[in-house]
Amino acid sequence: TELTHFDDSGASRMVDVGDKPVTARMARAEAVVEMRPETLATIRDRGLAKGDVFEVARIAGIMATRRTSDLIPLCHPLPLEGARVDFEILDSQTVRIEATVNVRARTGVEMEAMTAVSVAALTVYDMCKSIDRAMSISGVRLLEKSGGKSGHFVREPVSS
Amino acid sequence: TELTHFDDSGASRMVDVGDKPVTARMARAEAVVEMRPETLATIRDRGLAKGDVFEVARIAGIMATRRTSDLIPLCHPLPLEGARVDFEILDSQTVRIEATVNVRARTGVEMEAMTAVSVAALTVYDMCKSIDRAMSISGVRLLEKSGGKSGHFVREPVSS
Amino acid sequence: TELTHFDDSGASRMVDVGDKPVTARMARAEAVVEMRPETLATIRDRGLAKGDVFEVARIAGIMATRRTSDLIPLCHPLPLEGARVDFEILDSQTVRIEATVNVRARTGVEMEAMTAVSVAALTVYDMCKSIDRAMSISGVRLLEKSGGKSGHFVREPVSS
Amino acid sequence: TELTHFDDSGASRMVDVGDKPVTARMARAEAVVEMRPETLATIRDRGLAKGDVFEVARIAGIMATRRTSDLIPLCHPLPLEGARVDFEILDSQTVRIEATVNVRARTGVEMEAMTAVSVAALTVYDMCKSIDRAMSISGVRLLEKSGGKSGHFVREPVSS
Amino acid sequence: TELTHFDDSGASRMVDVGDKPVTARMARAEAVVEMRPETLATIRDRGLAKGDVFEVARIAGIMATRRTSDLIPLCHPLPLEGARVDFEILDSQTVRIEATVNVRARTGVEMEAMTAVSVAALTVYDMCKSIDRAMSISGVRLLEKSGGKSGHFVREPVSS
Amino acid sequence: TELTHFDDSGASRMVDVGDKPVTARMARAEAVVEMRPETLATIRDRGLAKGDVFEVARIAGIMATRRTSDLIPLCHPLPLEGARVDFEILDSQTVRIEATVNVRARTGVEMEAMTAVSVAALTVYDMCKSIDRAMSISGVRLLEKSGGKSGHFVREPVSS
């Protein structure tokens, strides 16, 4: 067991990935936002009319992929090639958010996908907190990762 | 029920808070990071020696309070007066993170506290993902909020 | 005639506004985006269904108000209190964008309003450039400014 | 007619460009700033002495090329290889700004060039607004684009 | 002796300054850049003609005052009211840079002034490194600070 | 003698490096922070217990490598592959900081290394200024650079 973000002396570092090959890499992550049924009903009704909470949160999540290395201290800056954020209503009080990020690079984009779902979820919180302060965000986790030497990682998304 | 971030026509906006009084405001939020016991043991052992995962995550969380309005589309920029991020080991596989943010302003700092715990948790994930890709972040929620006209909101933190 | 952003020796500076009083200040600016009628028809049709160009551009414009002092070299950072961006279809090939920004501060928010309409217009361009590369942005100008010692400035918006 | 920034369901996204080849790409854009003749005379006189408005605006425009993906929601971050911003006095009340941006990448740099001229023009506005609040920015448009599969696009700059 | 950026348990924090009064605060800092006489002669000759190294560095230094809390982990974000950066040729191989920053706030602007001279000096290095890679920056230090409860601090600038 | 950041007319620019080959590039830089012996003793004692000044400064320096092109006007944005910052106590009142940055790119990373040591040193200043306002930063200079056509540059670090 080794935490690669520290060297032998315990100093943190942005690990040199210069010797790794450039490969096509992808990561998917998810988060869920739990809220009162009335809150989710309000989001859903608005989306059908005007003022779409998910669209604002989607933009926030996509933009956050490009801010990841501004936020996470030892994360590499990467020239991201694609990013998407999707929303799914799981049940009367749960929204699932999934982000997919792509790049051809020497290191992966797990943190970009994890950051995207976190910021999208925080944006949902921000937009609904005036009516439901007790909302919570959970299940922020990696769903899939491919393209690195550690192999293909995949697991099932949460479902209703 | 009204989502104040939209106007009557459904257009999103940064709500004008100019008519609200400047008051001393505080918010506390928490998140937990769940991981394999071996992962938490590694973090704990390192902290006793050199290379402290929590200290890196703490810095990330504190710095993120000042990036909140760069990330959350309709959030007000605020001249924050104080921020702290604390870590607590709840049990053999759970770390609890709590952030407290202070300001004297016309609007509150819930989003800054929620963003701080999220980014601190993401940093823990980043630093340990090489040994435990399946870690997850949950329970991102507001614990306390004071200073606004909506009154004092407080609830119990999660405990072991 | 004096350019206050330079001192007597010709050195640029962020002018010291510490002696000015804090007052409620507002600025409104506008821009128009000209495009082929087919392009505007596509935007309009999508907005009625799904995938609203204006909503993405609105978010970009609002977020840009908070990045203004990152972009404009001698601009003061301000704790903005409100911002909104609105869209109006003037005729079959012209969209008008208007931004309104509010703050209580020692200096005005003209640049925040001007930057908001510019970035919103650039976002419309970005989203439609795959079908209409020749779109152009014009009429970026201040419509109204109040709250400073230079008095109330107001002029008519462009109309169809 | 297709807006590639939306998927089939209408969700906005940062389009995956991973399958496009890396090619040498260039884009040029222009904008004009219209002002009172006295204002342009002041800018011109200062430039000959000390305190050069255009030099400050040039720096702002060049720096803005690197902030483009922070501002435009669905824009790809690119490792820009070159950027320049030039100023030309077209007549007694009109300044023309032209930006050229270069990269070898999977997608183009139109938005970087458009953003550069916009921010340079906004900076001219900022520096002269104390003497001419009614200045306006227009003709923000793409002049040339090469290197992508959509072929070479070129048009004439505005002239006096 | 107490490092206020740590609490009693050793955790770093952004110290809560909410109980301090808002006062007019000022800080001045300086740095020197040492280079070969030929390098300084080139800078000086250019400034008299076209292409002023110091003007570019000045803009960088002023803009850096507003990025200080993005860079320094435990620094408070402040609504800066004024900033200036000046250059003085001390002798045939030494340039002195001085920055002055003003604010009315609950905490001081030493870090903004120190960051401004550092970034201005780094910009001089960047612009001249193609002809003089061995340039060095030294004497980065606080010259004056006023407005806080710790009293007025002042010392002499370096001189030729 | 030529300053490549200006063109023939004296206009500053981000030089087009598109024709240079991509090579593995490395740069090392150093800075020293001078302080009262009591201050350095406090830093050292804390590091042995809790609240490590150098760890906070290290994180700041590493993160600053990724902000370099936000700060230095004519600097290219680069997809950095590695960064580390180390601290050495030279004598009872002097700390030496060294940064190493790696990339495979068309241009070098001297500015990233120079910025890293500067920001790490500024962070040490920030954290200790409450007990030693007169600390100074000096000897900010390039130690080594490899990978470009200008050849291998190397010099000795400062020693006690």
mmCIF file of N, CA and C in Angstrom, chain B residues 55 58 62, chain E residues 2-7 10-15 72-76 111, chain F residues 46 51 53 56 123-130:
data_model
loop_
_atom_site.group_PDB
_atom_site.id
_atom_site.type_symbol
_atom_site.label_atom_id
_atom_site.label_comp_id
_atom_site.label_asym_id
_atom_site.label_seq_id
_atom_site.Cartn_x
_atom_site.Cartn_y
_atom_site.Cartn_z
ATOM 1 N N GLU B 55 -4.028 17.148 6.260
ATOM 2 C CA GLU B 55 -3.540 18.528 6.164
ATOM 3 C C GLU B 55 -3.642 19.040 4.720
ATOM 4 N N ARG B 58 -7.270 19.673 4.181
ATOM 5 C CA ARG B 58 -7.722 20.849 4.929
ATOM 6 C C ARG B 58 -7.420 22.125 4.130
ATOM 7 N N ILE B 62 -10.166 24.806 2.731
ATOM 8 C CA ILE B 62 -10.143 26.230 3.093
ATOM 9 C C ILE B 62 -10.043 27.091 1.833
ATOM 10 N N GLU E 2 3.458 33.129 18.646
ATOM 11 C CA GLU E 2 2.284 32.380 18.254
ATOM 12 C C GLU E 2 2.059 32.550 16.761
ATOM 13 N N LEU E 3 1.864 31.439 16.060
ATOM 14 C CA LEU E 3 1.520 31.517 14.642
ATOM 15 C C LEU E 3 0.002 31.447 14.554
ATOM 16 N N THR E 4 -0.630 32.577 14.276
ATOM 17 C CA THR E 4 -2.087 32.649 14.371
ATOM 18 C C THR E 4 -2.800 31.834 13.306
ATOM 19 N N HIS E 5 -2.080 31.425 12.275
ATOM 20 C CA HIS E 5 -2.727 30.622 11.233
ATOM 21 C C HIS E 5 -2.962 29.172 11.665
ATOM 22 N N PHE E 6 -2.476 28.787 12.842
ATOM 23 C CA PHE E 6 -2.774 27.464 13.382
ATOM 24 C C PHE E 6 -3.619 27.626 14.635
ATOM 25 N N ASP E 7 -4.530 26.700 14.872
ATOM 26 C CA ASP E 7 -5.250 26.726 16.141
ATOM 27 C C ASP E 7 -4.470 25.922 17.180
ATOM 28 N N GLY E 10 -3.051 22.626 16.233
ATOM 29 C CA GLY E 10 -2.112 22.585 15.118
ATOM 30 C C GLY E 10 -2.774 22.609 13.758
ATOM 31 N N ALA E 11 -4.090 22.736 13.706
ATOM 32 C CA ALA E 11 -4.778 22.777 12.416
ATOM 33 C C ALA E 11 -4.659 24.163 11.803
ATOM 34 N N SER E 12 -4.314 24.212 10.531
ATOM 35 C CA SER E 12 -4.264 25.499 9.850
ATOM 36 C C SER E 12 -5.688 25.998 9.624
ATOM 37 N N ARG E 13 -5.840 27.288 9.476
ATOM 38 C CA ARG E 13 -7.173 27.880 9.342
ATOM 39 C C ARG E 13 -7.046 29.278 8.742
ATOM 40 N N MET E 14 -8.112 29.778 8.182
ATOM 41 C CA MET E 14 -8.195 31.188 7.819
ATOM 42 C C MET E 14 -8.777 31.850 9.060
ATOM 43 N N VAL E 15 -7.932 32.584 9.782
ATOM 44 C CA VAL E 15 -8.299 33.136 11.090
ATOM 45 C C VAL E 15 -9.558 33.995 10.990
ATOM 46 N N ILE E 72 -2.318 32.217 -1.883
ATOM 47 C CA ILE E 72 -1.781 32.061 -0.524
ATOM 48 C C ILE E 72 -2.869 31.377 0.306
ATOM 49 N N PRO E 73 -2.631 30.159 0.796
ATOM 50 C CA PRO E 73 -3.732 29.320 1.292
ATOM 51 C C PRO E 73 -4.600 29.918 2.403
ATOM 52 N N LEU E 74 -4.009 30.695 3.313
ATOM 53 C CA LEU E 74 -4.781 31.119 4.480
ATOM 54 C C LEU E 74 -5.065 32.613 4.472
ATOM 55 N N CYS E 75 -4.990 33.206 3.296
ATOM 56 C CA CYS E 75 -5.143 34.650 3.114
ATOM 57 C C CYS E 75 -6.618 35.000 2.901
ATOM 58 N N HIS E 76 -7.054 36.109 3.486
ATOM 59 C CA HIS E 76 -8.445 36.534 3.339
ATOM 60 C C HIS E 76 -8.670 37.231 1.994
ATOM 61 N N MET E 111 0.146 40.873 2.234
ATOM 62 C CA MET E 111 0.375 39.794 1.270
ATOM 63 C C MET E 111 0.080 40.250 -0.154
ATOM 64 N N ARG F 46 7.219 23.486 15.524
ATOM 65 C CA ARG F 46 5.860 23.117 15.135
ATOM 66 C C ARG F 46 5.875 21.911 14.208
ATOM 67 N N GLY F 51 1.076 21.247 12.887
ATOM 68 C CA GLY F 51 0.927 22.561 12.266
ATOM 69 C C GLY F 51 2.163 22.923 11.491
ATOM 70 N N VAL F 53 4.313 24.572 8.876
ATOM 71 C CA VAL F 53 4.368 25.708 7.961
ATOM 72 C C VAL F 53 4.831 25.267 6.573
ATOM 73 N N VAL F 56 2.112 23.545 4.385
ATOM 74 C CA VAL F 56 1.168 24.493 3.776
ATOM 75 C C VAL F 56 1.837 25.221 2.605
ATOM 76 N N THR F 123 4.091 32.223 1.103
ATOM 77 C CA THR F 123 3.238 31.534 2.073
ATOM 78 C C THR F 123 3.952 31.395 3.425
ATOM 79 N N VAL F 124 5.243 31.097 3.389
ATOM 80 C CA VAL F 124 6.004 31.084 4.657
ATOM 81 C C VAL F 124 5.909 32.465 5.309
ATOM 82 N N TYR F 125 6.087 33.511 4.494
ATOM 83 C CA TYR F 125 5.970 34.861 5.034
ATOM 84 C C TYR F 125 4.590 35.071 5.666
ATOM 85 N N ASP F 126 3.555 34.698 4.942
ATOM 86 C CA ASP F 126 2.188 34.918 5.434
ATOM 87 C C ASP F 126 1.961 34.219 6.772
ATOM 88 N N MET F 127 2.474 33.003 6.874
ATOM 89 C CA MET F 127 2.181 32.227 8.077
ATOM 90 C C MET F 127 2.985 32.689 9.281
ATOM 91 N N CYS F 128 4.103 33.365 9.057
ATOM 92 C CA CYS F 128 4.957 33.791 10.170
ATOM 93 C C CYS F 128 4.948 35.295 10.363
ATOM 94 N N LYS F 129 4.217 36.052 9.558
ATOM 95 C CA LYS F 129 4.327 37.506 9.649
ATOM 96 C C LYS F 129 3.804 38.046 10.971
ATOM 97 N N SER F 130 2.949 37.288 11.645
ATOM 98 C CA SER F 130 2.448 37.780 12.932
ATOM 99 C C SER F 130 3.556 37.817 13.992
#
